[in-house]
Short mmCIF file of C-alpha atoms and ligand atoms in Angstrom, two decimals:
data_model
loop_
_atom_site.label_atom_id
_atom_site.label_comp_id
_atom_site.label_asym_id
_atom_site.label_seq_id
_atom_site.Cartn_x
_atom_site.Cartn_y
_atom_site.Cartn_z
CA MET D 92 66.56 120.15 7.76
CA GLU D 93 67.85 122.99 10.10
CA ASN D 94 65.41 126.05 10.20
CA SER D 95 66.50 128.91 11.25
CA ALA D 96 65.50 132.47 13.21
CA ASP D 97 67.03 135.39 14.88
CA VAL D 98 64.55 134.29 17.27
CA ALA D 99 62.52 131.51 19.19
CA VAL D 100 59.73 131.86 21.55
CA VAL D 101 58.04 128.59 23.31
CA GLY D 102 54.70 129.08 23.74
CA GLY D 103 51.12 130.59 22.43
CA GLY D 104 49.55 132.45 25.54
CA ILE D 105 49.96 136.00 26.35
CA VAL D 106 53.51 136.19 27.48
CA GLY D 107 55.05 134.57 24.67
CA LEU D 108 53.24 136.79 22.36
CA ALA D 109 53.98 139.29 23.61
CA HIS D 110 58.02 138.70 23.50
CA ALA D 111 57.18 137.81 19.47
CA TYR D 112 55.51 141.15 19.32
CA ALA D 113 58.17 142.93 20.72
CA ALA D 114 61.27 141.34 18.49
CA LEU D 115 58.84 141.50 15.90
CA LYS D 116 58.77 144.73 15.57
CA LYS D 117 62.74 145.53 16.47
CA GLY D 118 62.60 143.15 12.88
CA ALA D 119 64.04 139.97 13.93
CA ARG D 120 62.26 136.85 12.63
CA VAL D 121 60.53 134.98 15.02
CA VAL D 122 59.29 131.69 15.46
CA LEU D 123 56.74 130.64 17.59
CA PHE D 124 55.89 127.64 19.43
CA GLU D 125 52.80 126.11 20.98
CA ARG D 126 52.05 123.14 21.54
CA GLU D 127 47.88 122.50 20.96
CA LYS D 128 46.77 123.19 17.84
CA PHE D 129 45.69 126.55 19.32
CA ALA D 130 45.77 128.25 22.96
CA VAL D 131 44.34 126.87 25.82
CA GLY D 132 45.95 127.86 28.32
CA ALA D 133 45.73 130.70 31.63
CA SER D 134 45.17 133.77 28.16
CA VAL D 135 41.98 132.22 26.50
CA ARG D 136 40.59 131.40 30.52
CA ASN D 137 40.91 134.99 32.11
CA PHE D 138 38.86 137.59 32.29
CA GLY D 139 40.51 140.09 30.05
CA LEU D 140 41.38 142.53 32.19
CA LEU D 141 44.25 145.23 31.87
CA TRP D 142 44.36 146.14 35.20
CA PRO D 143 46.88 148.43 36.27
CA ILE D 144 44.83 149.67 39.20
CA GLY D 145 45.79 146.19 40.94
CA GLN D 146 49.70 146.90 40.48
CA GLU D 147 51.20 148.80 43.26
CA PRO D 148 53.56 152.22 42.30
CA GLY D 149 56.72 151.41 41.56
CA ARG D 150 58.94 149.10 38.40
CA ASN D 151 54.94 147.06 38.31
CA LEU D 152 52.63 149.87 38.26
CA GLU D 153 54.76 151.58 35.18
CA ILE D 154 55.00 147.26 33.66
CA ALA D 155 51.21 147.97 33.78
CA LEU D 156 51.07 151.27 32.59
CA LYS D 157 53.55 150.17 29.52
CA SER D 158 51.38 147.36 28.78
CA ARG D 159 48.00 149.19 28.41
CA GLU D 160 49.52 151.75 25.87
CA ILE D 161 51.45 148.72 24.10
CA TRP D 162 47.97 146.76 23.72
CA ASP D 163 45.94 149.89 22.81
CA GLU D 164 48.25 149.62 19.69
CA VAL D 165 48.34 146.28 19.16
CA ALA D 166 44.09 146.44 19.12
CA HIS D 167 44.63 149.38 16.69
CA GLU D 168 46.35 148.07 14.33
CA SER D 169 44.71 144.67 14.27
CA GLY D 170 41.35 145.92 14.86
CA LEU D 171 40.97 143.76 18.32
CA TRP D 172 38.63 145.06 20.35
CA LEU D 173 39.25 146.50 23.52
CA ASN D 174 37.75 149.02 25.97
CA PRO D 175 38.85 151.23 27.83
CA ASN D 176 35.51 151.21 30.03
CA GLY D 177 38.06 151.77 33.28
CA SER D 178 36.83 151.01 36.82
CA LEU D 179 35.16 150.69 40.03
CA HIS D 180 35.39 149.28 43.72
CA LEU D 181 32.32 149.50 45.16
CA ALA D 182 31.77 149.95 49.34
CA TYR D 183 28.54 149.26 51.10
CA HIS D 184 30.46 148.75 53.99
CA ALA D 185 31.92 152.02 56.78
CA ASP D 186 35.78 149.85 56.75
CA GLU D 187 35.86 150.09 52.94
CA LYS D 188 35.38 153.26 52.68
CA ASN D 189 37.74 153.98 54.82
CA VAL D 190 40.57 151.69 52.68
CA LEU D 191 39.64 153.79 49.79
CA GLU D 192 39.84 157.05 50.89
CA GLU D 193 42.97 155.95 52.47
CA PHE D 194 44.52 154.59 49.28
CA CYS D 195 43.52 157.82 47.22
CA SER D 196 45.25 159.52 50.21
CA ILE D 197 48.70 157.05 49.97
CA TYR D 198 48.93 157.21 46.49
CA LYS D 199 47.22 160.99 45.65
CA ASP D 200 50.66 161.52 43.72
CA SER D 201 51.22 158.04 41.83
CA PRO D 202 50.71 157.38 38.15
CA TYR D 203 46.49 155.78 38.77
CA ARG D 204 44.31 157.86 38.06
CA MET D 205 41.31 157.30 40.35
CA LYS D 206 38.99 159.68 41.96
CA LEU D 207 36.54 159.05 44.90
CA LEU D 208 32.70 159.39 44.00
CA ASN D 209 29.57 159.31 46.14
CA ALA D 210 26.81 157.11 46.18
CA VAL D 211 24.90 159.48 44.03
CA GLU D 212 27.26 159.84 41.81
CA VAL D 213 27.56 156.19 41.39
CA LYS D 214 23.54 155.91 41.22
CA GLU D 215 23.74 158.76 38.26
CA SER D 216 26.09 156.81 36.06
CA ILE D 217 26.14 153.56 36.43
CA PRO D 218 22.66 152.22 36.59
CA SER D 219 23.11 148.39 37.25
CA VAL D 220 25.22 148.98 40.57
CA LYS D 221 23.06 148.40 43.30
CA PRO D 222 22.28 151.48 45.15
CA THR D 223 21.08 150.31 48.99
CA GLY D 224 24.24 150.54 51.19
CA LEU D 225 26.50 151.78 48.58
CA LYS D 226 28.59 154.99 50.68
CA ALA D 227 31.14 155.37 48.28
CA ALA D 228 33.16 153.92 45.31
CA LEU D 229 36.41 154.25 43.52
CA TRP D 230 36.87 155.69 40.06
CA SER D 231 40.25 154.41 38.20
CA GLN D 232 40.25 155.44 33.99
CA THR D 233 43.11 153.05 33.43
CA GLU D 234 41.62 149.55 33.18
CA SER D 235 40.86 148.04 29.68
CA THR D 236 39.14 145.02 28.96
CA VAL D 237 39.80 142.83 26.41
CA ASN D 238 37.64 139.71 24.72
CA PRO D 239 40.42 137.20 25.55
CA ARG D 240 39.02 134.64 23.60
CA GLU D 241 39.27 136.27 20.78
CA ALA D 242 42.51 137.84 21.02
CA ILE D 243 44.49 135.17 21.59
CA ARG D 244 43.65 133.68 18.66
CA THR D 245 43.57 136.85 16.64
CA ILE D 246 46.99 137.95 17.71
CA PRO D 247 49.45 135.58 15.92
CA ILE D 248 47.20 135.40 12.83
CA TRP D 249 47.76 139.40 12.93
CA LEU D 250 51.62 138.64 13.91
CA LYS D 251 52.35 136.10 10.85
CA GLU D 252 50.41 138.11 8.32
CA LYS D 253 51.75 140.86 8.96
CA TYR D 254 55.71 140.76 10.51
CA LYS D 255 55.93 137.38 8.78
CA LEU D 256 55.77 135.59 12.19
CA GLU D 257 56.80 131.49 11.90
CA LEU D 258 54.29 129.96 13.53
CA ARG D 259 54.25 126.04 14.49
CA PHE D 260 51.05 125.61 16.48
CA GLY D 261 50.77 121.92 17.77
CA CYS D 262 54.31 121.78 17.71
CA PRO D 263 55.37 120.89 21.52
CA VAL D 264 59.22 121.57 21.85
CA HIS D 265 60.49 118.86 23.94
CA GLU D 266 64.63 119.83 23.66
CA ILE D 267 66.73 123.67 24.09
CA THR D 268 70.09 122.64 23.37
CA TYR D 269 71.19 126.29 22.56
CA PRO D 270 71.20 127.66 20.09
CA LEU D 271 68.83 124.28 18.96
CA VAL D 272 65.33 124.25 19.62
CA LYS D 273 63.66 120.55 18.55
CA SER D 274 60.02 120.13 18.10
CA SER D 275 58.50 116.56 17.42
CA THR D 276 59.58 117.80 13.76
CA GLU D 277 61.35 120.01 13.01
CA THR D 278 64.80 121.42 14.47
CA TRP D 279 65.59 125.12 14.85
CA ARG D 280 68.95 126.96 15.09
CA VAL D 281 68.03 130.50 16.32
CA GLN D 282 70.29 133.62 18.88
CA LYS D 283 68.27 133.59 20.59
CA ILE D 284 65.72 131.92 22.87
CA ILE D 285 62.19 132.71 24.81
CA VAL D 286 60.61 130.58 26.94
CA CYS D 287 57.05 131.32 28.23
CA PRO D 288 55.60 127.51 28.73
CA GLY D 289 53.10 129.00 31.35
CA ALA D 290 51.72 126.02 34.40
CA ASP D 291 53.90 123.57 32.68
CA PHE D 292 56.97 123.10 34.76
CA ASP D 293 57.77 119.66 33.52
CA THR D 294 58.92 120.07 30.28
CA LEU D 295 61.75 122.41 30.05
CA TYR D 296 64.18 123.25 33.11
CA PRO D 297 62.42 121.46 35.18
CA GLU D 298 65.27 122.10 37.79
CA LEU D 299 64.21 126.12 37.54
CA PHE D 300 60.99 124.79 39.15
CA ARG D 301 61.64 122.44 41.59
CA ASP D 302 62.78 124.61 44.86
CA ALA D 303 61.46 127.35 42.98
CA PRO D 304 59.32 129.44 45.07
CA ILE D 305 56.48 129.10 42.52
CA THR D 306 53.19 126.98 42.73
CA LYS D 307 50.06 126.88 41.01
CA CYS D 308 46.38 128.92 41.33
CA LYS D 309 42.86 127.22 40.19
CA LEU D 310 40.32 129.65 39.60
CA GLN D 311 37.14 129.19 38.92
CA MET D 312 35.16 131.29 36.60
CA MET D 313 31.52 131.40 34.99
CA LYS D 314 29.86 132.97 31.66
CA GLY D 315 26.62 134.65 31.85
CA THR D 316 24.27 136.14 29.47
CA ILE D 317 21.80 139.13 30.54
CA ALA D 318 18.53 138.89 28.48
CA GLU D 319 18.49 142.97 26.89
CA PRO D 320 22.03 143.09 27.27
CA ILE D 321 22.92 146.69 28.86
CA THR D 322 25.43 149.05 27.60
CA PRO D 323 29.23 147.66 29.12
CA GLY D 324 30.17 150.18 31.33
CA PRO D 325 33.13 149.75 34.49
CA THR D 326 33.91 147.04 34.94
CA LEU D 327 32.70 146.19 38.08
CA CYS D 328 34.16 144.91 41.76
CA ALA D 329 33.37 145.36 45.35
CA GLY D 330 35.25 144.97 49.39
CA LEU D 331 36.26 141.50 48.73
CA THR D 332 38.79 143.31 45.80
CA LEU D 333 40.18 145.72 48.05
CA ARG D 334 41.92 142.16 49.97
CA HIS D 335 42.94 140.67 46.81
CA TYR D 336 45.24 143.24 44.75
CA ALA D 337 48.46 143.62 46.42
CA ALA D 338 47.72 147.13 45.82
CA PHE D 339 45.72 148.54 48.94
CA SER D 340 48.35 146.63 50.76
CA LYS D 341 49.51 149.68 52.21
CA CYS D 342 46.55 150.28 53.59
CA LYS D 343 45.95 150.16 57.79
CA SER D 344 42.45 150.43 57.41
CA LEU D 345 42.20 147.13 55.78
CA ALA D 346 42.81 144.98 58.31
CA ALA D 347 39.07 145.51 60.19
CA VAL D 348 37.88 144.61 56.27
CA ASP D 349 39.61 141.20 56.91
CA GLU D 350 38.22 141.43 60.23
CA ARG D 351 34.70 141.29 59.28
CA TYR D 352 34.75 139.15 56.74
CA ASN D 353 36.89 136.17 58.35
CA GLN D 354 34.33 136.11 61.05
CA ASN D 355 31.13 136.70 59.02
CA SER D 356 32.48 134.81 55.88
CA PRO D 357 35.21 132.50 56.29
CA GLU D 358 34.29 130.37 53.46
CA PHE D 359 35.73 133.72 50.96
CA GLU D 360 38.91 133.57 52.87
CA LYS D 361 38.85 128.90 52.59
CA TYR D 362 38.46 129.16 48.75
CA GLY D 363 40.42 132.84 48.07
CA ILE D 364 37.48 134.51 47.27
CA HIS D 365 37.29 138.09 45.66
CA VAL D 366 34.47 139.41 42.73
CA LEU D 367 35.16 140.95 39.32
CA LEU D 368 32.51 141.40 37.01
CA ALA D 369 33.81 142.01 33.23
CA GLN D 370 32.10 142.44 29.83
CA ASN D 371 33.17 141.74 26.91
CA ASN D 372 32.10 142.84 23.11
CA HIS D 373 29.12 140.80 22.42
CA GLY D 374 27.90 141.80 26.62
CA GLU D 375 28.61 138.86 27.67
CA LEU D 376 29.24 138.70 31.42
CA ILE D 377 32.20 137.69 32.88
CA ILE D 378 32.17 136.24 36.13
CA GLY D 379 35.03 135.13 38.37
CA ASP D 380 36.97 134.16 41.14
CA SER D 381 38.05 131.87 43.27
CA HIS D 382 41.81 131.01 43.88
CA GLU D 383 42.93 127.61 44.90
CA TYR D 384 46.66 126.58 45.55
CA GLY D 385 48.78 122.92 44.94
CA ARG D 386 51.52 122.01 42.62
CA THR D 387 49.15 119.77 41.59
CA LEU D 388 45.37 120.55 41.76
CA GLU D 389 42.02 118.47 42.29
CA PRO D 390 40.48 119.21 38.87
CA PHE D 391 37.46 119.01 39.81
CA ASP D 392 35.11 122.21 39.98
CA ARG D 393 32.92 123.00 42.56
CA SER D 394 29.78 124.52 42.37
CA GLU D 395 29.36 125.23 46.05
CA ILE D 396 32.43 127.63 45.07
CA ASP D 397 30.25 129.39 42.58
CA GLN D 398 26.87 129.96 44.02
CA HIS D 399 29.13 131.92 47.07
CA ILE D 400 30.44 133.87 44.04
CA LEU D 401 27.54 134.73 42.95
CA LYS D 402 25.99 135.26 46.03
CA TYR D 403 28.41 138.25 46.68
CA LEU D 404 27.67 139.31 42.82
CA SER D 405 24.52 139.22 44.05
CA THR D 406 24.89 142.18 46.61
CA PHE D 407 26.74 145.45 44.39
CA TYR D 408 24.92 143.94 41.20
CA SER D 409 21.61 144.95 40.31
CA VAL D 410 20.50 142.52 37.36
CA LYS D 411 18.87 139.94 37.76
CA ASN D 412 18.28 136.90 34.85
CA ILE D 413 21.63 136.47 34.81
CA SER D 414 21.56 132.92 33.43
CA ILE D 415 24.76 130.47 33.55
CA THR D 416 25.89 129.69 30.71
CA GLU D 417 29.69 128.33 31.49
CA HIS D 418 31.62 127.20 34.03
CA TRP D 419 35.03 126.80 33.75
CA HIS D 420 38.75 127.22 35.78
CA GLY D 421 41.95 128.43 35.12
CA ILE D 422 45.57 127.47 36.36
CA TYR D 423 48.69 129.60 36.56
CA PRO D 424 51.93 129.93 38.59
CA LYS D 425 52.21 131.63 41.22
CA LEU D 426 54.99 132.73 43.23
CA ASN D 427 55.42 133.78 46.81
CA GLY D 428 57.58 137.08 46.65
CA SER D 429 57.80 138.03 43.51
CA THR D 430 55.23 139.46 40.65
CA PHE D 431 57.60 137.29 37.85
CA MET D 432 60.39 135.19 36.93
CA ILE D 433 63.11 135.83 35.12
CA GLU D 434 65.62 133.53 34.90
CA ARG D 435 68.92 132.57 32.04
CA PRO D 436 69.12 128.83 32.24
CA GLU D 437 72.10 129.04 29.86
CA LYS D 438 73.14 131.67 27.68
CA ASN D 439 70.63 133.64 25.33
CA VAL D 440 67.88 131.66 27.25
CA VAL D 441 65.52 133.61 28.86
CA LEU D 442 62.81 131.88 30.49
CA VAL D 443 59.97 134.33 31.49
CA ASN D 444 57.15 132.83 33.68
CA GLY D 445 55.12 133.59 36.91
CA LEU D 446 52.50 136.66 36.52
CA GLY D 447 50.33 135.11 38.84
CA GLY D 448 46.60 136.52 38.16
CA ALA D 449 48.33 140.15 36.27
CA GLY D 450 49.83 138.53 32.54
CA MET D 451 46.95 140.46 30.63
CA THR D 452 48.13 143.28 32.90
CA LEU D 453 51.88 142.86 32.67
CA SER D 454 53.30 141.25 29.58
CA PHE D 455 52.94 143.44 26.83
CA GLY D 456 55.50 145.94 29.50
CA LEU D 457 57.59 143.05 30.71
CA ALA D 458 58.23 141.96 27.13
CA HIS D 459 59.16 145.10 26.08
CA GLN D 460 61.59 145.51 29.02
CA ILE D 461 63.17 142.32 28.56
CA ILE D 462 63.32 142.17 24.35
CA GLY D 463 64.94 145.49 24.72
CA GLN D 464 67.80 144.20 26.98
CA GLU D 465 68.34 140.74 24.49
CA LEU D 466 68.47 142.63 21.00
C1 FAD U 170 40.58 132.72 35.50
C2 FAD U 170 41.85 133.03 35.44
C3 FAD U 170 41.43 134.70 35.19
C4 FAD U 170 42.26 135.41 34.89
N1 FAD U 170 42.29 136.67 34.47
C5 FAD U 170 43.43 138.36 34.75
C6 FAD U 170 42.87 138.84 34.19
O1 FAD U 170 41.67 139.97 34.03
N2 FAD U 170 43.65 139.84 33.90
C7 FAD U 170 45.16 139.82 34.10
O2 FAD U 170 45.93 140.81 33.27
N3 FAD U 170 45.67 138.22 34.12
C8 FAD U 170 44.53 137.25 34.46
N4 FAD U 170 44.35 136.28 34.63
C9 FAD U 170 46.52 135.64 35.09
C10 FAD U 170 46.73 135.36 33.48
O3 FAD U 170 45.92 135.18 32.32
C11 FAD U 170 47.92 134.54 32.92
O4 FAD U 170 48.94 135.70 34.22
C12 FAD U 170 48.97 134.53 31.42
O5 FAD U 170 47.44 134.18 31.26
C13 FAD U 170 50.17 133.45 31.95
O6 FAD U 170 50.03 133.93 30.62
P1 FAD U 170 51.32 132.46 30.00
O7 FAD U 170 51.29 132.95 28.86
O8 FAD U 170 52.11 132.04 31.22
O9 FAD U 170 51.17 131.27 29.87
P2 FAD U 170 49.28 130.25 28.88
O10 FAD U 170 47.89 131.33 28.73
O11 FAD U 170 48.87 129.54 30.24
O12 FAD U 170 50.35 130.05 28.11
C14 FAD U 170 51.57 129.17 27.53
C15 FAD U 170 51.47 128.52 26.50
O13 FAD U 170 52.65 127.69 26.58
C16 FAD U 170 52.51 126.61 25.64
N5 FAD U 170 53.94 125.77 26.61
C17 FAD U 170 53.97 125.15 27.63
N6 FAD U 170 54.97 124.66 26.96
C18 FAD U 170 55.30 124.03 25.75
C19 FAD U 170 56.83 123.43 25.07
N7 FAD U 170 57.14 122.84 25.84
N8 FAD U 170 55.40 124.22 23.64
C20 FAD U 170 55.35 124.71 23.31
N9 FAD U 170 54.08 124.73 23.94
C21 FAD U 170 53.93 124.92 25.45
C22 FAD U 170 50.83 126.08 26.55
O14 FAD U 170 49.96 125.10 25.33
C23 FAD U 170 49.82 127.11 26.54
O15 FAD U 170 49.51 127.72 25.44
C24 FAD U 170 44.14 135.31 34.91
C25 FAD U 170 44.09 134.20 35.17
C26 FAD U 170 43.37 132.57 35.14
C27 FAD U 170 43.62 131.47 35.76
#
């Protein structure tokens, strides 16, 4: 028997959920297909950071800020935990302080809401930051934290209850021939199809991925607990993170930071390590990460990488006796040269992918734009 809806979304990660939400808000009847019984891809394996400070001013930052606005609305309506805790980039070396100062000067008129703090100001307000050698820090207000494991499970159920989203979990879509979407048990006739398959390049429209400048990135992560949980402050990171996000790439002073790390600690470059410390609503610490690239990636996690991450963490986080309770890795598609892949393989079918390490940050804003154009 054939079912019908206005929009079909393939993929129950954050990209698929964001498109379903945007379409439902426009009054569309939406069906969402997720291959697994519940989503287990990149969207549940991440830090849960909404991180506009990592996006360069221009289109990407605008999308990130719009996304944050929508996350606030979603959290408010659904009762999800969202902590508008901001972020702190800590500088322990003169060259890192130079980058923070240059960044503030280049982007003084941008929509970032940031402020350079001196070491005394940081020590007074955030006791978990290691005080020794701290030179300065960049405080930014725009970052927030969600608990991705809870958010990605709650949002679909909330959309079903509030907006009558038709949910099809445990239903891989194996064929799309517009206007038909076929899973192993059902066929749906729809007006629009949004395909958000994350790292699965092989099932739907594989020809789009074959020669595209896209690869996969594997990231190692850990969860830790501390004996006496402390009130979550801003998400913390330090000098290595300046090398990671595009936002800092315009700073000429970054070259000195790169050179120092490459000379003294080549393991960071080798494994693509930078270190973020997020804290969730249960007081747990989410710690990562590394970046290894390839279309096919080793399934085995290296304890050496975890050790490098924890060692670097100890240079800026003063809380001791973190007990690591979980290790895992996540994989996301990574585009070379752009932030997202939007393809229209046939009329009324849109494939959205390649949001890399910023899917939580960008998805709602991007979906708002795409659905705004399509419906
Ligand atoms: C370790 C790690 C840390 C990260 N940290 C952050 C962060 O803090 N902030 C941030 O902004 N971003 C972060 N990211 C990036 C972010 O997680 C991703 O960009 C985002 O989750 C991608 O979402 P997605 O929906 O495209 O993919 P996924 O979450 O992988 O979802 C794709 C879904 O599609 C389903 N699917 C695929 N094919 C089919 C099919 N044929 N039929 C039905 N279902 C199908 C899959 O089962 C899967 O559930 C991180 C990523 C990782 C891995």
